GROMACS .gro file of C-alpha atoms in nm:
model
  359
    1MET     CA    1  -6.466   1.199  -0.694
    2LEU     CA    2  -6.367   0.834  -0.735
    3ILE     CA    3  -6.491   0.684  -1.062
    4LEU     CA    4  -6.468   0.309  -1.128
    5GLU     CA    5  -6.446   0.167  -1.478
    6ASP     CA    6  -6.780  -0.015  -1.430
    7GLY     CA    7  -6.949   0.326  -1.400
    8ASN     CA    8  -6.988   0.340  -1.022
    9TYR     CA    9  -6.871   0.666  -0.866
   10PHE     CA   10  -6.823   0.803  -0.514
   11LYS     CA   11  -6.812   1.166  -0.407
   12GLY     CA   12  -6.614   1.273  -0.102
   13TYR     CA   13  -6.359   1.521   0.028
   14GLY     CA   14  -5.997   1.533  -0.075
   15PHE     CA   15  -5.701   1.528   0.164
   16GLY     CA   16  -5.332   1.465   0.119
   17SER     CA   17  -5.201   1.557  -0.225
   18ASP     CA   18  -5.449   1.717  -0.466
   19LYS     CA   19  -5.314   1.551  -0.781
   20GLU     CA   20  -5.531   1.332  -1.005
   21THR     CA   21  -5.444   0.963  -1.023
   22ILE     CA   22  -5.544   0.644  -1.205
   23GLY     CA   23  -5.479   0.291  -1.082
   24GLU     CA   24  -5.638  -0.032  -0.963
   25VAL     CA   25  -5.875   0.012  -0.669
   26VAL     CA   26  -5.845  -0.255  -0.396
   27PHE     CA   27  -5.947  -0.292  -0.032
   28ASN     CA   28  -5.765  -0.389   0.288
   29THR     CA   29  -5.958  -0.539   0.581
   30GLY     CA   30  -5.702  -0.465   0.854
   31MET     CA   31  -5.816  -0.272   1.161
   32THR     CA   32  -5.460  -0.148   1.227
   33GLY     CA   33  -5.134  -0.105   1.038
   34TYR     CA   34  -5.236   0.168   0.796
   35GLN     CA   35  -4.885   0.318   0.793
   36GLU     CA   36  -4.721  -0.013   0.706
   37SER     CA   37  -4.982  -0.079   0.438
   38ILE     CA   38  -4.952   0.260   0.270
   39THR     CA   39  -4.572   0.226   0.255
   40ASP     CA   40  -4.581  -0.136   0.130
   41HIS     CA   41  -4.453  -0.144  -0.230
   42SER     CA   42  -4.689  -0.430  -0.309
   43TYR     CA   43  -4.953  -0.155  -0.332
   44ASN     CA   44  -4.760   0.018  -0.609
   45GLY     CA   45  -5.006   0.150  -0.867
   46GLN     CA   46  -5.312   0.083  -0.651
   47LEU     CA   47  -5.578   0.299  -0.488
   48LEU     CA   48  -5.592   0.155  -0.137
   49THR     CA   49  -5.931   0.146   0.037
   50PHE     CA   50  -5.945   0.077   0.410
   51THR     CA   51  -6.260  -0.102   0.526
   52TYR     CA   52  -6.203   0.003   0.888
   53PRO     CA   53  -6.400   0.329   0.924
   54LEU     CA   54  -6.145   0.542   1.116
   55ILE     CA   55  -5.787   0.555   0.989
   56GLY     CA   56  -5.497   0.759   1.125
   57ASN     CA   57  -5.581   0.778   1.496
   58ALA     CA   58  -5.222   0.688   1.597
   59GLY     CA   59  -5.064   0.927   1.348
   60ILE     CA   60  -4.744   0.855   1.154
   61ASN     CA   61  -4.410   0.772   1.315
   62ARG     CA   62  -4.057   0.720   1.190
   63ASP     CA   63  -4.029   0.351   1.281
   64ASP     CA   64  -4.316   0.179   1.100
   65HIS     CA   65  -4.238   0.257   0.737
   66GLU     CA   66  -4.203  -0.042   0.503
   67SER     CA   67  -4.032   0.170   0.236
   68VAL     CA   68  -3.865   0.510   0.214
   69PHE     CA   69  -4.066   0.630  -0.087
   70PRO     CA   70  -4.417   0.479  -0.087
   71THR     CA   71  -4.580   0.434  -0.428
   72THR     CA   72  -4.942   0.367  -0.334
   73LYS     CA   73  -5.152   0.567  -0.583
   74ALA     CA   74  -5.419   0.687  -0.336
   75VAL     CA   75  -5.573   0.628   0.007
   76ILE     CA   76  -5.952   0.601   0.044
   77VAL     CA   77  -6.116   0.609   0.389
   78LYS     CA   78  -6.452   0.667   0.551
   79SER     CA   79  -6.291   0.906   0.800
   80PHE     CA   80  -5.937   1.001   0.902
   81ALA     CA   81  -5.816   1.133   1.235
   82ARG     CA   82  -5.704   1.493   1.209
   83ARG     CA   83  -5.577   1.490   1.568
   84PRO     CA   84  -5.389   1.164   1.626
   85SER     CA   85  -5.302   1.056   1.978
   86ASN     CA   86  -4.989   0.846   2.025
   87TRP     CA   87  -4.659   0.918   2.196
   88ARG     CA   88  -4.467   0.818   1.881
   89SER     CA   89  -4.674   1.027   1.640
   90GLN     CA   90  -4.484   1.289   1.440
   91MET     CA   91  -4.757   1.400   1.198
   92ASN     CA   92  -5.111   1.316   1.099
   93LEU     CA   93  -5.215   1.114   0.794
   94ASP     CA   94  -5.306   1.421   0.590
   95GLU     CA   95  -4.961   1.575   0.644
   96PHE     CA   96  -4.789   1.247   0.557
   97LEU     CA   97  -4.981   1.201   0.232
   98LYS     CA   98  -4.904   1.559   0.132
   99GLU     CA   99  -4.534   1.500   0.202
  100LYS     CA  100  -4.533   1.181  -0.008
  101GLU     CA  101  -4.756   1.331  -0.281
  102ILE     CA  102  -5.027   1.069  -0.237
  103PRO     CA  103  -5.389   1.185  -0.284
  104GLY     CA  104  -5.658   1.083  -0.038
  105LEU     CA  105  -6.037   1.065  -0.039
  106THR     CA  106  -6.252   1.073   0.274
  107GLY     CA  107  -6.623   1.090   0.351
  108VAL     CA  108  -6.719   0.805   0.115
  109ASP     CA  109  -6.915   0.490   0.196
  110THR     CA  110  -6.626   0.244   0.200
  111ARG     CA  111  -6.866  -0.041   0.282
  112ARG     CA  112  -7.048   0.012  -0.046
  113LEU     CA  113  -6.719   0.053  -0.234
  114THR     CA  114  -6.590  -0.273  -0.087
  115LYS     CA  115  -6.908  -0.455  -0.188
  116VAL     CA  116  -6.869  -0.328  -0.546
  117ILE     CA  117  -6.509  -0.458  -0.558
  118ARG     CA  118  -6.612  -0.792  -0.407
  119GLU     CA  119  -6.889  -0.835  -0.664
  120HIS     CA  120  -6.715  -0.704  -0.975
  121GLY     CA  121  -6.349  -0.751  -0.882
  122ALA     CA  122  -6.059  -0.511  -0.844
  123MET     CA  123  -6.072  -0.268  -1.136
  124LYS     CA  124  -5.931   0.053  -1.273
  125ALA     CA  125  -6.040   0.377  -1.110
  126ILE     CA  126  -5.965   0.747  -1.131
  127LEU     CA  127  -5.951   0.986  -0.837
  128THR     CA  128  -6.006   1.343  -0.955
  129ASP     CA  129  -6.142   1.680  -0.849
  130GLU     CA  130  -6.314   1.719  -1.188
  131THR     CA  131  -6.669   1.620  -1.101
  132GLU     CA  132  -6.880   1.757  -1.385
  133ASP     CA  133  -6.817   1.549  -1.701
  134ILE     CA  134  -6.827   1.193  -1.569
  135GLU     CA  135  -6.869   1.029  -1.911
  136THR     CA  136  -6.553   1.192  -2.049
  137LEU     CA  137  -6.356   1.086  -1.739
  138LEU     CA  138  -6.496   0.735  -1.766
  139GLU     CA  139  -6.392   0.707  -2.130
  140ARG     CA  140  -6.041   0.828  -2.049
  141LEU     CA  141  -6.020   0.580  -1.762
  142ARG     CA  142  -6.128   0.286  -1.977
  143ASN     CA  143  -5.871   0.381  -2.244
  144THR     CA  144  -5.588   0.398  -1.991
  145GLU     CA  145  -5.363   0.090  -1.975
  146LEU     CA  146  -5.208   0.017  -1.637
  147ASP     CA  147  -4.832  -0.031  -1.607
  148HIS     CA  148  -4.671  -0.372  -1.659
  149ASP     CA  149  -4.330  -0.271  -1.522
  150GLN     CA  150  -4.438  -0.231  -1.162
  151VAL     CA  151  -4.150  -0.426  -1.009
  152ALA     CA  152  -3.899  -0.219  -1.204
  153GLN     CA  153  -4.060   0.093  -1.057
  154VAL     CA  154  -3.999  -0.012  -0.695
  155SER     CA  155  -3.696  -0.243  -0.693
  156THR     CA  156  -3.360  -0.103  -0.587
  157THR     CA  157  -3.139  -0.013  -0.881
  158ARG     CA  158  -2.813  -0.068  -0.692
  159PRO     CA  159  -2.702  -0.340  -0.449
  160TYR     CA  160  -2.663  -0.253  -0.082
  161VAL     CA  161  -2.556  -0.441   0.228
  162SER     CA  162  -2.693  -0.479   0.581
  163PRO     CA  163  -2.383  -0.632   0.740
  164ASP     CA  164  -2.355  -0.893   1.015
  165LYS     CA  165  -2.137  -1.194   1.087
  166GLY     CA  166  -2.397  -1.465   1.039
  167LYS     CA  167  -2.525  -1.646   0.732
  168LYS     CA  168  -2.485  -1.468   0.399
  169VAL     CA  169  -2.828  -1.408   0.247
  170VAL     CA  170  -2.885  -1.247  -0.091
  171VAL     CA  171  -3.225  -1.074  -0.103
  172ILE     CA  172  -3.372  -1.018  -0.449
  173ASP     CA  173  -3.580  -0.701  -0.423
  174PHE     CA  174  -3.910  -0.716  -0.611
  175GLY     CA  175  -4.053  -0.444  -0.382
  176LEU     CA  176  -3.937  -0.567  -0.042
  177LYS     CA  177  -4.078  -0.462   0.292
  178HIS     CA  178  -3.829  -0.342   0.552
  179SER     CA  179  -3.979  -0.591   0.796
  180ILE     CA  180  -3.829  -0.878   0.594
  181LEU     CA  181  -3.483  -0.729   0.645
  182ASN     CA  182  -3.562  -0.683   1.014
  183GLU     CA  183  -3.640  -1.054   1.052
  184LEU     CA  184  -3.317  -1.153   0.878
  185ASN     CA  185  -3.121  -0.906   1.092
  186LYS     CA  186  -3.274  -1.055   1.408
  187ARG     CA  187  -3.113  -1.382   1.304
  188ALA     CA  188  -2.772  -1.217   1.253
  189CYS     CA  189  -2.779  -1.268   0.875
  190HIS     CA  190  -2.538  -1.075   0.657
  191VAL     CA  191  -2.780  -0.940   0.395
  192THR     CA  192  -2.700  -0.819   0.044
  193VAL     CA  193  -2.999  -0.667  -0.136
  194MET     CA  194  -2.988  -0.694  -0.516
  195PRO     CA  195  -3.207  -0.554  -0.799
  196TYR     CA  196  -3.487  -0.774  -0.930
  197ASP     CA  197  -3.315  -0.838  -1.265
  198THR     CA  198  -2.984  -0.962  -1.119
  199LYS     CA  199  -2.844  -1.262  -1.309
  200ALA     CA  200  -2.794  -1.601  -1.145
  201GLU     CA  201  -2.418  -1.588  -1.204
  202THR     CA  202  -2.391  -1.258  -1.016
  203ILE     CA  203  -2.590  -1.396  -0.724
  204LEU     CA  204  -2.390  -1.718  -0.701
  205ASN     CA  205  -2.060  -1.530  -0.724
  206LEU     CA  206  -2.149  -1.371  -0.390
  207ASP     CA  207  -2.126  -1.721  -0.239
  208PRO     CA  208  -2.455  -1.694  -0.046
  209ASP     CA  209  -2.578  -1.940   0.213
  210GLY     CA  210  -2.932  -1.866   0.094
  211VAL     CA  211  -3.143  -1.647  -0.135
  212MET     CA  212  -3.463  -1.465  -0.041
  213LEU     CA  213  -3.717  -1.371  -0.310
  214THR     CA  214  -3.933  -1.089  -0.173
  215ASN     CA  215  -4.283  -0.958  -0.210
  216GLY     CA  216  -4.369  -0.707  -0.480
  217PRO     CA  217  -4.645  -0.559  -0.695
  218GLY     CA  218  -4.812  -0.662  -1.017
  219ASP     CA  219  -4.857  -0.972  -1.231
  220PRO     CA  220  -4.583  -1.235  -1.186
  221THR     CA  221  -4.605  -1.326  -1.556
  222ASP     CA  222  -4.466  -0.979  -1.634
  223LEU     CA  223  -4.125  -1.107  -1.513
  224PRO     CA  224  -4.032  -1.396  -1.749
  225GLU     CA  225  -3.663  -1.304  -1.732
  226VAL     CA  226  -3.657  -1.381  -1.359
  227LEU     CA  227  -3.764  -1.744  -1.406
  228ASN     CA  228  -3.435  -1.857  -1.561
  229MET     CA  229  -3.248  -1.704  -1.268
  230ILE     CA  230  -3.463  -1.901  -1.022
  231LYS     CA  231  -3.423  -2.226  -1.217
  232GLU     CA  232  -3.046  -2.192  -1.194
  233ILE     CA  233  -2.999  -2.079  -0.834
  234GLN     CA  234  -3.247  -2.329  -0.685
  235GLN     CA  235  -3.015  -2.612  -0.789
  236LYS     CA  236  -2.724  -2.466  -0.595
  237VAL     CA  237  -2.846  -2.275  -0.290
  238PRO     CA  238  -3.149  -2.270  -0.054
  239VAL     CA  239  -3.426  -2.034  -0.166
  240PHE     CA  240  -3.713  -1.884   0.037
  241GLY     CA  241  -3.991  -1.698  -0.147
  242ILE     CA  242  -4.251  -1.465   0.003
  243CYS     CA  243  -4.568  -1.347  -0.177
  244LEU     CA  244  -4.455  -1.249  -0.531
  245GLY     CA  245  -4.143  -1.458  -0.469
  246HIS     CA  246  -4.372  -1.756  -0.401
  247GLN     CA  247  -4.555  -1.704  -0.730
  248LEU     CA  248  -4.230  -1.674  -0.925
  249ILE     CA  249  -4.097  -1.999  -0.775
  250ALA     CA  250  -4.419  -2.169  -0.890
  251LEU     CA  251  -4.385  -2.030  -1.243
  252ALA     CA  252  -4.018  -2.129  -1.261
  253ASN     CA  253  -4.118  -2.487  -1.181
  254GLY     CA  254  -4.391  -2.522  -1.441
  255ALA     CA  255  -4.702  -2.407  -1.252
  256LYS     CA  256  -4.937  -2.125  -1.354
  257THR     CA  257  -5.078  -1.821  -1.176
  258TYR     CA  258  -5.410  -1.641  -1.213
  259LYS     CA  259  -5.559  -1.305  -1.121
  260MET     CA  260  -5.793  -1.329  -0.822
  261ASN     CA  261  -6.127  -1.152  -0.821
  262PHE     CA  262  -6.041  -0.910  -0.539
  263GLY     CA  263  -5.736  -1.071  -0.376
  264HIS     CA  264  -5.633  -1.115  -0.014
  265ARG     CA  265  -5.540  -0.792   0.160
  266GLY     CA  266  -5.556  -0.786   0.538
  267PHE     CA  267  -5.418  -0.939   0.857
  268ASN     CA  268  -5.671  -1.205   0.951
  269HIS     CA  269  -5.639  -1.477   0.686
  270PRO     CA  270  -5.638  -1.830   0.834
  271VAL     CA  271  -5.386  -2.066   0.674
  272LYS     CA  272  -5.357  -2.439   0.736
  273GLU     CA  273  -5.026  -2.624   0.734
  274ILE     CA  274  -5.113  -2.952   0.565
  275ALA     CA  275  -4.851  -3.168   0.737
  276THR     CA  276  -4.951  -3.077   1.093
  277GLY     CA  277  -5.303  -2.939   1.061
  278LYS     CA  278  -5.184  -2.628   1.245
  279ILE     CA  279  -5.379  -2.307   1.173
  280ALA     CA  280  -5.200  -1.972   1.159
  281PHE     CA  281  -5.357  -1.631   1.116
  282THR     CA  282  -5.156  -1.442   0.858
  283SER     CA  283  -5.090  -1.104   0.702
  284GLN     CA  284  -5.157  -1.105   0.327
  285ASN     CA  285  -5.140  -0.866   0.033
  286HIS     CA  286  -5.175  -1.024  -0.309
  287GLY     CA  287  -5.402  -1.009  -0.613
  288TYR     CA  288  -5.260  -1.315  -0.790
  289ALA     CA  289  -5.234  -1.677  -0.678
  290VAL     CA  290  -5.087  -2.010  -0.788
  291GLU     CA  291  -5.325  -2.236  -0.981
  292ALA     CA  292  -5.346  -2.558  -0.780
  293ALA     CA  293  -5.432  -2.780  -1.079
  294SER     CA  294  -5.119  -2.664  -1.265
  295ILE     CA  295  -4.872  -2.781  -0.998
  296ASP     CA  296  -4.662  -3.081  -1.104
  297PRO     CA  297  -4.643  -3.307  -0.794
  298ALA     CA  298  -4.317  -3.452  -0.922
  299PHE     CA  299  -4.148  -3.119  -0.850
  300LEU     CA  300  -4.361  -2.922  -0.602
  301ARG     CA  301  -4.586  -3.013  -0.314
  302VAL     CA  302  -4.843  -2.785  -0.155
  303THR     CA  303  -4.759  -2.721   0.211
  304HIS     CA  304  -5.022  -2.461   0.309
  305THR     CA  305  -5.372  -2.364   0.200
  306GLU     CA  306  -5.605  -2.076   0.287
  307ILE     CA  307  -5.899  -2.195   0.496
  308ASN     CA  308  -6.164  -1.967   0.345
  309ASP     CA  309  -6.113  -2.027  -0.028
  310GLY     CA  310  -5.853  -2.306  -0.060
  311THR     CA  311  -5.589  -2.083  -0.219
  312VAL     CA  312  -5.241  -2.234  -0.242
  313GLU     CA  313  -5.047  -2.060   0.037
  314GLY     CA  314  -4.723  -2.258   0.052
  315LEU     CA  315  -4.498  -2.473  -0.166
  316ARG     CA  316  -4.189  -2.687  -0.118
  317HIS     CA  317  -3.966  -2.830  -0.390
  318ARG     CA  318  -3.928  -3.208  -0.384
  319VAL     CA  319  -3.572  -3.206  -0.519
  320HIS     CA  320  -3.412  -2.870  -0.446
  321PRO     CA  321  -3.382  -2.674  -0.114
  322VAL     CA  322  -3.666  -2.438  -0.197
  323PHE     CA  323  -3.983  -2.336  -0.014
  324SER     CA  324  -4.224  -2.043  -0.033
  325VAL     CA  325  -4.539  -1.892   0.118
  326GLN     CA  326  -4.802  -1.661  -0.027
  327TYR     CA  327  -4.845  -1.469   0.298
  328HIS     CA  328  -4.616  -1.245   0.505
  329PRO     CA  329  -4.440  -1.419   0.795
  330ASP     CA  330  -4.267  -1.087   0.869
  331ALA     CA  331  -4.611  -0.973   0.994
  332ALA     CA  332  -4.580  -0.597   0.971
  333PRO     CA  333  -4.855  -0.534   1.039
  334GLY     CA  334  -5.035  -0.847   1.145
  335PRO     CA  335  -5.019  -1.157   1.363
  336HIS     CA  336  -4.682  -1.317   1.436
  337ASP     CA  337  -4.803  -1.678   1.405
  338ALA     CA  338  -4.571  -1.757   1.111
  339GLU     CA  339  -4.246  -1.589   1.216
  340ASP     CA  340  -4.086  -1.930   1.263
  341LEU     CA  341  -4.059  -1.961   0.883
  342PHE     CA  342  -3.750  -1.743   0.903
  343ASP     CA  343  -3.606  -1.992   1.152
  344GLN     CA  344  -3.691  -2.271   0.906
  345PHE     CA  345  -3.496  -2.080   0.641
  346THR     CA  346  -3.188  -2.056   0.862
  347GLU     CA  347  -3.221  -2.427   0.947
  348LEU     CA  348  -3.247  -2.508   0.576
  349MET     CA  349  -2.926  -2.315   0.512
  350ASP     CA  350  -2.755  -2.515   0.789
  351SER     CA  351  -2.881  -2.843   0.646
  352TRP     CA  352  -2.768  -2.752   0.297
  353LYS     CA  353  -2.416  -2.672   0.416
  354GLY     CA  354  -2.413  -2.993   0.617
  355GLY     CA  355  -2.540  -3.202   0.329
  356ASN     CA  356  -2.846  -3.324   0.523
  357LEU     CA  357  -3.128  -3.200   0.300
  358ASP     CA  358  -3.461  -3.382   0.313
  359ALA     CA  359  -3.711  -3.250   0.056
   0.00000   0.00000   0.00000
């Protein structure tokens, strides 16, 4: 049974791990990419509902993981494929969730569940096989406080290197997706991945050509210690922020963030580039956003907005070599419309070294 803190509950059949779990229930509108989504650390602490009715038909393969140890709290589907059919498949979804100790729930009306989340917002929920005393479970759920150290739970604790002979990029890991590293590797970048709480001095001592601030889970205001690091490095080296990295850049430059009602989670979000009017379909996974009215135009300008709700989707610093986007240009899964942002990052690093910056 899945019980939401507003009192709604859904009965279904368990698969995957049989452990009980509590977290924030959210929904993803993607028709594909379930493996990448489940292994995305931005879903740390969340019960992930797929709106597409059949999940798992291509199985699980070794190549499409976005992390080694996924931390999604649970997977909720209308139906999952017990017999996947794909030449790369190594196991089915049930076997994978058992291996990773992630509980699953199937046989529920995910359309109704999604409508509840859309109306009342993402909220706490408990997935349990105790189905008799709902009121006691509901009280326990409401008295449970969700974690505020989510980035610390998923960030690397030790630096590591993905070597190449190109530009030296330091990646600050707030819960990074492997696809971000893949895009940097495609461009021959020498990548050093550092923990989320690395000090500015340590980063700058590596003599990077640029710094990448990655995606990650949770509320960006839970990371006040990161803001001073960003304030310091942005004066001395190009910085590119993605998703949580975008929100942290905004906070470091005086803007505010807010919790969205149910967030953007899917691969079909249209984003407009203000300068050109170009529309890109994007992959997104975030429950917080930058408050447009809080942006100081003397320091930041908005470069992209979401077509459907006007959310701030991109920022560029007017003084320093810094830009960011709320969506995922690495597009795993999702459309590849925005991959050129990684090229823009490499061009920015070239311009910075050549002294030809134009904010």
